[in-house]
Structures are given as C-alpha cells and as structure tokens.
Amino acid sequence: MNVNKKNQIDPLGIYCHIPFCLKKCSYCDFSSFSCQSADSIRNYFEALHKEISNFARENESLLLPTVDTIYFGGGTPSAVDAGYIETTLALLKEVFVIAETAEITIEINPGTLTGDKASRYKKAGINRASVGLQAWQDFLLKIIGRIHSQADFIKTMEILKNVGFENFSVDVMVGLPGQKLADVMETLQELMAFSPTHLSSYSLILEPGTPMANWVEAGQLDLPDDDEEREMHWAVDGFLKNQGFEHYEISSYCRPGYQSRHNVKYWDLVPYLGFGLGAHGFFKGRRYGNSNELEQYCELLQAGKSPGLFEPVMDTSEMMNEWMFLGLRKLAGVRDDDFMVRFGESFFVRYGEVINSLIADGLLAWDGSVLKLTDRGQDFGNRVFMAFV
Ligand code: SF4
C-alpha cells in the first residue's frame, strides 16, 4: 500500500489524535473521553490505523511530500499503552516517507508516564515531548480538575530526562480561578529548573457546558478579571523574554531554534494531514474535519467510509483571508512580499481599508514591509483576526 515515495518538496505535517484521558478536566471541551474500556481503546486504534491506510491507498498515485513533522495530541496520548503509539508510528513510517530529521512530538500529562513508556517512545523515534503542567500549585491543579500534582510533574520531567529527552515544551495557563500573579511567577520560576526549550501559555477560556463554566455561572468560583488576566499574560511575556525565550506566536515561546515546527505549519497555511477523532487537515487546497463522535468515527471506518467532512476547495479569496489571519498570529507578522509571491498582488490592494483601520486603532503596525500585531493587538487578537474573515 506504499504511496509514491519520490517527491521531496513541500514537507507535510501529520497530526494524530488520541482522545483518551484518565479523567476529564473541569474546563475541557476537547474531543476526549475518560474511563474508556480496553476494548473501546483497541477499537479506536483499529479505526485510526484504517484511516491512515485508506488515505495511503486513495492517494497511491500521488507524489506525496516527505513528512517532516508528526504530532500525537489529545486527549492524553501518554495515557494509553505505549504499544498503540509504537504501532501507529510504525504504520506512518510504512506508508509515508518520514524525513530523518522529522520533529516527532507526543503530548504527555504528568501522572501517566512511566520509564518504560518514555524509553519506548524514544526508541520509536519520538524526539519532542509536550507536557501539560498548567500550574505549579497543587490547589490550582485541584480546582481545574487535573489528575496530577506538582510532584507528578517533577517525576515526569525526571523520567523524560533520564531516557534522554532534551527537547520539550510545557503548557501553562493564566486566568485560572483563584490564581494570583505571584502563582504565575512561581510557576515560571520553578519551571526554569527543568530547562524547557518551549513554553505555551494559554488564557483560560470558559467553554459553555463545562463544569467550570457552570461553577462560575453559579457564583461558586471567581475568575481573575480581564485586567488581572492581561497582567498575568504580560508578566509571562516579560519573564520569558528575560530568560532568552522568543515570543513567536500569540501563545508560544521558545528558545532560539526551538519553534514547534509542526504548529508553525498551521499558521503558514501549508498542507497537513489530521488523523483520528475530530482531527482536522488541510490537503489539496481543502480543509476537512473528522467526526468527533467516538462511536460514529469507528463505525464509519469499519464500514469502509471516510470519517471526514470535506469543505469545498478554497478559492483564492478564502485562501488570502486565512493566510492573513493565521499569519498574523505569528509575532514576526506577515510580509507583503510573501503575499505578492503567493497571490500576485499586495495585501493592501485587498485589505487596505481593514489594515489602515487596525493600524489607526493601534492594533497592527506596518514598517514598510512587514505587518504585525502591536502589544495592544495581542490583547485584542480576536478583533484583529476576525477583521480578515
Ligand atoms: S488532559 Fe487535556 S484533553 Fe484531557 S481532559 Fe484535561 S484538558 Fe482535556
């Protein structure tokens, strides 16, 4: 079932979704499920492998690009038996050309990693770990319903280091109920002892229907107000820059040379494939999204059908919109020259009015060749992005 392995241009990224968690966090509305039986996990991986094999068969005649990033996200990929990750990666290696220097990432939640799993990941070729800490303080971890403690995080990092992982990212959150600026600073200070190469800092978003949204609505939990939340964001920004991190995307910081090569593909509007429950992809100019109903996803694949809903091929104007609003997430901004190379005209031709009004509001800055978010633009990112939709 091998696809054509000749083409070496335009490398491709692959995302694999592993939708299982030990317990649902109180703020989470991702495609993830807790308390699944061993049978249901096995069925899921059978379906996932079918989806990958079907893709390979259906695209057998294409010159598929080399894959240079693979990302196991979730859910909690580290919660399932390591054998499932090994067989999925082996299948990907069988049907795609994987670059020798490929960045292969797995998301890990503290409390689910063992030394055996970590060394099997390493042996299978995984070379980057993304660890979900969120906060250093146990009282905050409890409020947000994480399964782990600070001690579990420390143990996870020791395991990763012991088996030789050097490239790892840590997720932290700001704007949590009961969180103070001092807690955020303590989280960052403690983290530096583990020498992460990358940090993602997310602001809590209350998703309707989650337990946390219900508690806040019922007045049982208080969130920091917008000013406090922004103060936390800017404190994270200042601290990490002082430590030598680059702020390269609205939520992402890295040591020089350690951007997430996989995530950058999303913002650069280059093709990537998504496999698994609720996974999204962008391929041959079309976006697609898989079913996020676990049973339906498995049944569709068992019946030999595609689990994805494909949007029509994007026309040039949609492509331009996406290029602008995804590209502006990058702190380096977007270059008019690049837009001209891709679309044959300046972005001022199409968006002159929108851009000028965002510049006048202090949300974007233009230096004659690059358009980028200002500090104020970071605080009102959604307003900027929506202006290009
Ligand atoms: S670990 Fe992540 S995916 Fe799983 S429930 Fe918590 S937030 Fe959601």
Coordinates of C-alpha atoms and ligand atoms in Angstrom, one line a residue:
M1 CA 0.0 0.0 0.0
N2 CA 3.0 2.3 -0.2
V3 CA 2.4 5.7 -1.6
N4 CA 4.8 7.1 -4.1
K5 CA 8.0 8.0 -2.2
K6 CA 9.8 10.2 -4.7
N7 CA 8.7 13.7 -4.1
Q8 CA 10.9 15.6 -1.7
I9 CA 9.4 19.1 -1.8
D10 CA 6.9 20.9 0.4
P11 CA 7.2 18.7 3.5
L12 CA 3.9 17.6 5.1
G13 CA 2.9 17.5 8.8
I14 CA 0.7 14.8 10.3
Y15 CA -1.4 15.1 13.4
C16 CA -2.8 12.0 15.2
H17 CA -5.5 12.5 17.8
I18 CA -5.6 10.2 20.8
P19 CA -8.8 11.0 22.5
F20 CA -8.4 9.3 25.9
C21 CA -7.8 10.9 29.3
L22 CA -7.9 9.3 32.8
K23 CA -10.4 11.9 33.9
K24 CA -12.0 15.0 32.3
C25 CA -10.5 18.3 33.5
S26 CA -13.2 20.8 34.6
Y27 CA -12.5 23.4 31.9
C28 CA -12.1 21.0 28.9
D29 CA -14.3 20.7 25.9
F30 CA -11.8 19.0 23.6
S31 CA -12.6 15.7 21.9
S32 CA -11.5 13.5 24.8
F33 CA -13.1 10.7 26.9
S34 CA -12.4 9.3 30.2
C35 CA -13.0 5.8 31.7
Q36 CA -12.9 4.0 28.3
S37 CA -12.7 0.2 28.3
A38 CA -9.7 -1.6 26.9
D39 CA -12.0 -2.8 24.1
S40 CA -13.0 0.7 23.1
I41 CA -9.4 1.9 23.1
R42 CA -8.4 -1.1 20.9
N43 CA -11.4 -0.4 18.5
Y44 CA -10.3 3.2 18.3
F45 CA -6.8 2.4 17.3
E46 CA -8.0 -0.2 14.7
A47 CA -10.1 2.6 13.2
L48 CA -7.3 5.1 13.3
H49 CA -5.0 2.7 11.5
K50 CA -7.7 2.0 8.9
E51 CA -8.0 5.8 8.3
I52 CA -4.2 6.1 7.7
S53 CA -4.1 3.0 5.5
N54 CA -7.2 4.2 3.5
F55 CA -5.6 7.6 2.9
A56 CA -2.4 5.9 1.6
R57 CA -4.4 3.7 -0.7
E58 CA -6.6 6.5 -2.0
N59 CA -3.5 8.7 -2.7
E60 CA -1.4 5.9 -4.1
S61 CA -0.9 7.6 -7.4
L62 CA 0.1 10.9 -5.9
L63 CA 3.6 12.1 -5.4
L64 CA 3.1 12.7 -1.7
P65 CA 5.6 15.0 0.0
T66 CA 8.0 13.9 2.7
V67 CA 6.6 14.2 6.2
D68 CA 8.8 16.3 8.4
T69 CA 6.6 16.7 11.5
I70 CA 4.3 14.2 13.3
Y71 CA 2.3 15.2 16.4
F72 CA 0.5 12.9 18.7
G73 CA -2.0 15.1 20.5
G74 CA -5.1 14.5 22.7
G75 CA -6.6 13.8 24.9
T76 CA -3.7 12.3 26.6
P77 CA -1.6 10.2 24.3
S78 CA 0.6 9.1 27.2
A79 CA -2.5 7.6 28.9
V80 CA -2.7 4.6 26.5
D81 CA -0.4 1.6 26.2
A82 CA 2.8 2.6 24.5
G83 CA 2.3 -0.3 22.1
Y84 CA -0.5 1.8 20.4
I85 CA 1.8 4.7 19.8
E86 CA 4.5 2.4 18.5
T87 CA 2.2 0.6 16.0
T88 CA 0.7 3.9 14.8
L89 CA 4.2 5.4 14.2
A90 CA 5.3 2.2 12.5
L91 CA 2.3 2.4 10.2
L92 CA 3.0 6.0 9.4
K93 CA 6.6 5.1 8.6
E94 CA 5.4 2.3 6.4
V95 CA 3.1 4.4 4.2
F96 CA 4.8 7.8 4.2
V97 CA 8.4 9.0 3.7
I98 CA 9.4 10.4 7.0
A99 CA 12.4 12.7 7.0
E100 CA 15.3 11.6 9.1
T101 CA 15.2 15.0 10.8
A102 CA 11.5 14.9 11.4
E103 CA 10.2 16.5 14.6
I104 CA 8.0 13.9 16.3
T105 CA 6.1 15.1 19.3
I106 CA 3.9 13.4 21.9
E107 CA 1.7 15.2 24.4
I108 CA 2.2 13.9 27.9
N109 CA 0.3 14.5 31.0
P110 CA 2.0 14.1 34.4
G111 CA 0.8 11.1 36.2
T112 CA 0.5 8.9 33.1
L113 CA 4.2 8.5 32.1
T114 CA 6.4 5.6 33.2
G115 CA 10.1 5.0 32.5
D116 CA 9.1 2.1 30.2
K117 CA 6.7 4.2 28.2
A118 CA 9.3 7.0 27.8
S119 CA 12.1 4.8 26.6
R120 CA 9.7 3.1 24.2
Y121 CA 8.7 6.5 22.8
K122 CA 12.3 7.4 22.4
K123 CA 13.2 4.1 20.7
A124 CA 10.2 4.5 18.3
G125 CA 11.7 7.9 17.2
I126 CA 9.8 10.4 19.2
N127 CA 12.1 13.3 19.9
R128 CA 10.0 16.0 21.4
A129 CA 7.6 15.9 24.4
S130 CA 4.9 18.4 25.2
V131 CA 4.0 18.3 28.9
G132 CA 0.8 19.7 30.3
L133 CA 1.6 21.3 33.7
Q134 CA -0.8 24.3 33.6
A135 CA 0.2 25.5 37.1
W136 CA 2.8 24.7 39.7
Q137 CA 0.4 24.9 42.7
D138 CA -1.5 21.9 43.8
F139 CA -4.5 23.9 44.9
L140 CA -4.9 25.3 41.4
L141 CA -4.4 21.8 39.8
K142 CA -7.2 20.6 42.0
I143 CA -9.6 23.4 41.1
I144 CA -9.1 22.8 37.4
G145 CA -9.5 19.1 37.8
R146 CA -6.1 17.9 36.7
I147 CA -5.3 14.4 37.6
H148 CA -1.8 15.3 38.7
S149 CA 0.1 17.1 41.4
Q150 CA 3.3 19.2 41.3
A151 CA 5.2 16.1 42.5
D152 CA 3.9 14.1 39.5
F153 CA 5.2 16.8 37.1
I154 CA 8.6 16.7 38.7
K155 CA 8.7 12.9 38.4
T156 CA 7.6 13.1 34.7
M157 CA 10.4 15.5 34.0
E158 CA 12.9 13.3 35.7
I159 CA 11.7 10.3 33.6
L160 CA 12.0 12.3 30.4
K161 CA 15.5 13.5 31.2
N162 CA 16.6 10.0 32.3
V163 CA 15.7 8.5 28.9
G164 CA 17.4 11.3 27.1
F165 CA 14.6 13.7 26.0
E166 CA 16.1 17.2 25.6
N167 CA 13.5 18.9 23.5
F168 CA 10.4 19.5 25.4
S169 CA 7.6 22.0 25.8
V170 CA 5.5 22.8 28.8
D171 CA 1.9 24.1 28.8
V172 CA 0.9 26.7 31.4
M173 CA -2.3 28.6 31.9
V174 CA -3.2 32.0 33.2
G175 CA -6.5 33.4 34.3
L176 CA -7.4 30.4 36.4
P177 CA -9.9 30.7 39.3
G178 CA -8.1 31.6 42.4
Q179 CA -4.8 32.2 40.6
K180 CA -2.7 35.2 41.5
L181 CA 0.1 36.9 39.7
A182 CA 2.5 35.5 42.3
D183 CA 1.3 32.0 41.4
V184 CA 2.1 32.5 37.7
M185 CA 5.5 33.9 38.5
E186 CA 6.3 31.0 40.8
T187 CA 5.2 28.5 38.1
L188 CA 7.6 30.1 35.6
Q189 CA 10.5 30.3 38.1
E190 CA 10.2 26.7 39.1
L191 CA 9.9 25.6 35.5
M192 CA 13.2 27.1 34.6
A193 CA 15.0 24.5 36.7
F194 CA 13.9 21.9 34.1
S195 CA 15.3 23.9 31.1
P196 CA 12.3 23.6 28.7
T197 CA 13.0 24.5 25.1
H198 CA 9.4 25.7 24.6
L199 CA 6.5 27.1 26.6
S200 CA 2.9 27.5 25.6
S201 CA 0.9 29.9 27.7
Y202 CA -2.8 29.8 27.4
S203 CA -5.5 32.0 28.9
L204 CA -8.4 30.1 30.3
I205 CA -11.4 30.2 28.1
L206 CA -14.7 29.3 29.7
E207 CA -16.4 26.9 27.4
P208 CA -20.2 26.7 27.8
G209 CA -21.4 23.5 29.3
T210 CA -18.1 22.6 31.1
P211 CA -18.3 22.1 34.9
M212 CA -16.1 25.1 35.3
A213 CA -18.3 27.4 33.3
N214 CA -21.3 26.1 35.4
W215 CA -19.5 26.8 38.7
V216 CA -18.5 30.3 37.6
E217 CA -22.1 31.0 36.5
A218 CA -23.4 29.7 39.8
G219 CA -21.0 32.1 41.6
Q220 CA -19.1 29.1 43.2
L221 CA -15.8 30.2 41.6
D222 CA -14.3 33.6 40.8
L223 CA -12.1 34.2 37.8
P224 CA -9.4 37.0 37.8
D225 CA -10.9 40.0 35.9
D226 CA -9.7 40.9 32.4
D227 CA -7.1 43.4 33.8
E228 CA -5.6 40.8 36.1
E229 CA -5.6 38.2 33.3
R230 CA -3.7 40.6 31.0
E231 CA -1.3 41.5 33.7
M232 CA -0.5 37.8 34.0
H233 CA 0.0 37.5 30.3
W234 CA 2.4 40.4 30.2
A235 CA 4.2 39.1 33.2
V236 CA 4.7 35.8 31.5
D237 CA 5.9 37.6 28.4
G238 CA 8.4 39.8 30.3
F239 CA 9.8 36.9 32.3
L240 CA 10.3 34.5 29.4
K241 CA 11.9 37.2 27.2
N242 CA 14.3 38.0 30.1
Q243 CA 15.2 34.3 30.2
G244 CA 16.1 34.4 26.5
F245 CA 12.9 33.0 25.1
E246 CA 11.4 34.3 21.8
H247 CA 7.7 35.1 21.6
Y248 CA 7.0 33.7 18.2
E249 CA 3.2 33.1 18.2
I250 CA 0.5 34.6 20.3
S251 CA 0.6 31.7 22.9
S252 CA 4.0 30.3 22.1
Y253 CA 7.6 31.0 23.4
C254 CA 10.7 29.1 22.5
R255 CA 14.5 29.1 23.0
P256 CA 16.1 30.2 19.7
G257 CA 15.8 27.4 17.1
Y258 CA 13.1 25.5 19.0
Q259 CA 9.8 26.7 17.5
S260 CA 7.2 23.9 17.2
R261 CA 7.8 23.1 13.5
H262 CA 4.5 21.3 13.5
N263 CA 2.4 24.1 14.8
V264 CA 4.1 26.6 12.5
K265 CA 2.6 24.7 9.6
Y266 CA -0.9 25.7 10.8
W267 CA 0.0 29.4 10.8
D268 CA 1.9 29.2 7.5
L269 CA -1.1 27.7 5.7
V270 CA 0.8 24.8 4.3
P271 CA -0.7 21.3 3.9
Y272 CA -1.0 18.9 6.9
L273 CA -3.0 15.8 7.5
G274 CA -5.1 15.1 10.6
F275 CA -6.0 11.5 11.5
G276 CA -8.3 10.4 14.3
L277 CA -11.3 11.6 16.1
G278 CA -12.2 15.2 15.5
A279 CA -8.9 15.7 13.7
H280 CA -8.6 18.5 11.0
G281 CA -6.5 18.6 8.0
F282 CA -5.6 20.9 5.0
F283 CA -4.8 19.0 1.9
K284 CA -5.1 19.7 -1.8
G285 CA -6.5 23.1 -1.0
R286 CA -9.4 21.8 1.1
R287 CA -9.9 21.7 4.8
Y288 CA -11.6 18.7 6.3
G289 CA -12.7 17.8 9.8
N290 CA -13.3 14.3 11.1
S291 CA -16.4 13.2 13.1
N292 CA -15.9 13.9 16.8
E293 CA -18.4 11.2 17.9
L294 CA -16.3 8.3 19.1
E295 CA -18.7 5.6 18.0
Q296 CA -19.5 7.2 14.7
Y297 CA -15.9 7.7 13.9
C298 CA -15.1 4.0 14.5
E299 CA -18.3 2.8 12.7
L300 CA -17.7 4.8 9.6
L301 CA -14.2 3.4 9.3
Q302 CA -15.4 -0.2 10.0
A303 CA -18.0 0.3 7.2
G304 CA -15.2 1.4 4.9
K305 CA -16.3 5.0 4.8
S306 CA -14.4 8.2 5.3
P307 CA -14.8 9.8 8.8
G308 CA -14.2 13.3 7.4
L309 CA -16.4 16.1 6.1
F310 CA -14.6 17.9 3.3
E311 CA -15.1 21.6 2.7
P312 CA -15.0 22.7 -0.9
V313 CA -11.6 23.6 -2.3
M314 CA -10.8 27.1 -1.1
D315 CA -10.9 29.8 -3.6
T316 CA -8.2 32.5 -3.8
S317 CA -10.1 35.0 -1.7
E318 CA -10.6 32.4 1.2
M319 CA -7.0 31.4 0.9
M320 CA -6.0 35.1 1.2
N321 CA -8.2 35.6 4.3
E322 CA -6.7 32.5 6.0
W323 CA -3.2 33.5 5.1
M324 CA -3.7 36.8 6.8
F325 CA -5.4 35.9 9.9
L326 CA -3.4 32.8 10.6
G327 CA -0.1 34.5 9.7
L328 CA -0.8 37.4 12.0
R329 CA -0.8 35.0 14.9
K330 CA 3.0 34.9 14.4
L331 CA 4.7 37.7 16.3
A332 CA 7.1 38.2 13.3
G333 CA 4.0 39.2 11.3
V334 CA 3.3 38.8 7.6
R335 CA 5.4 40.2 4.8
D336 CA 3.8 41.9 1.8
D337 CA 6.4 40.4 -0.5
D338 CA 5.4 36.9 0.5
F339 CA 1.7 37.7 -0.1
M340 CA 2.7 39.1 -3.5
V341 CA 4.6 35.9 -4.4
R342 CA 1.7 33.7 -3.3
F343 CA -1.2 35.8 -4.6
G344 CA 0.2 38.2 -7.2
E345 CA -0.8 41.4 -5.5
S346 CA -0.1 43.5 -2.4
F347 CA -2.3 42.8 0.6
F348 CA -3.1 46.5 0.6
V349 CA -5.0 46.0 -2.6
R350 CA -7.5 43.7 -1.0
Y351 CA -7.3 44.7 2.7
G352 CA -6.1 48.3 2.6
E353 CA -9.1 49.7 4.4
V354 CA -9.1 47.0 7.1
I355 CA -5.4 47.2 7.7
N356 CA -5.4 51.0 7.9
S357 CA -8.3 51.0 10.4
L358 CA -6.5 48.4 12.6
I359 CA -3.3 50.5 12.4
A360 CA -5.3 53.6 13.4
D361 CA -6.7 51.7 16.4
G362 CA -3.1 50.7 17.4
L363 CA -3.7 47.0 16.9
L364 CA -1.3 46.5 13.9
A365 CA 2.0 48.1 12.9
W366 CA 3.4 48.5 9.4
D367 CA 7.1 49.1 8.9
G368 CA 7.1 49.3 5.1
S369 CA 7.5 45.6 4.5
V370 CA 6.0 43.7 7.5
L371 CA 2.6 43.9 9.1
K372 CA 2.4 42.7 12.7
L373 CA 0.5 42.8 15.9
T374 CA 1.3 45.5 18.4
D375 CA 1.2 44.8 22.1
R376 CA -2.3 46.2 22.1
G377 CA -3.1 43.9 19.1
Q378 CA -2.1 40.9 21.2
D379 CA -4.6 42.0 23.9
F380 CA -7.3 42.2 21.3
G381 CA -6.1 39.4 19.0
N382 CA -9.6 38.1 18.1
R383 CA -10.7 41.5 16.9
V384 CA -7.7 41.6 14.5
F385 CA -8.2 38.1 13.2
M386 CA -11.9 38.4 12.7
A387 CA -11.3 41.5 10.6
F388 CA -9.9 39.3 7.9
V389 CA -12.6 36.6 7.9
Ligands
SF4_1 S1 -5.9 16.3 30.0 FE1 -6.3 17.8 28.3 S2 -7.7 16.7 26.9 FE2 -7.7 15.6 28.8 S3 -9.5 16.3 29.9 FE3 -7.7 17.5 30.6 S4 -7.6 19.3 29.3 FE4 -9.0 17.8 28.3

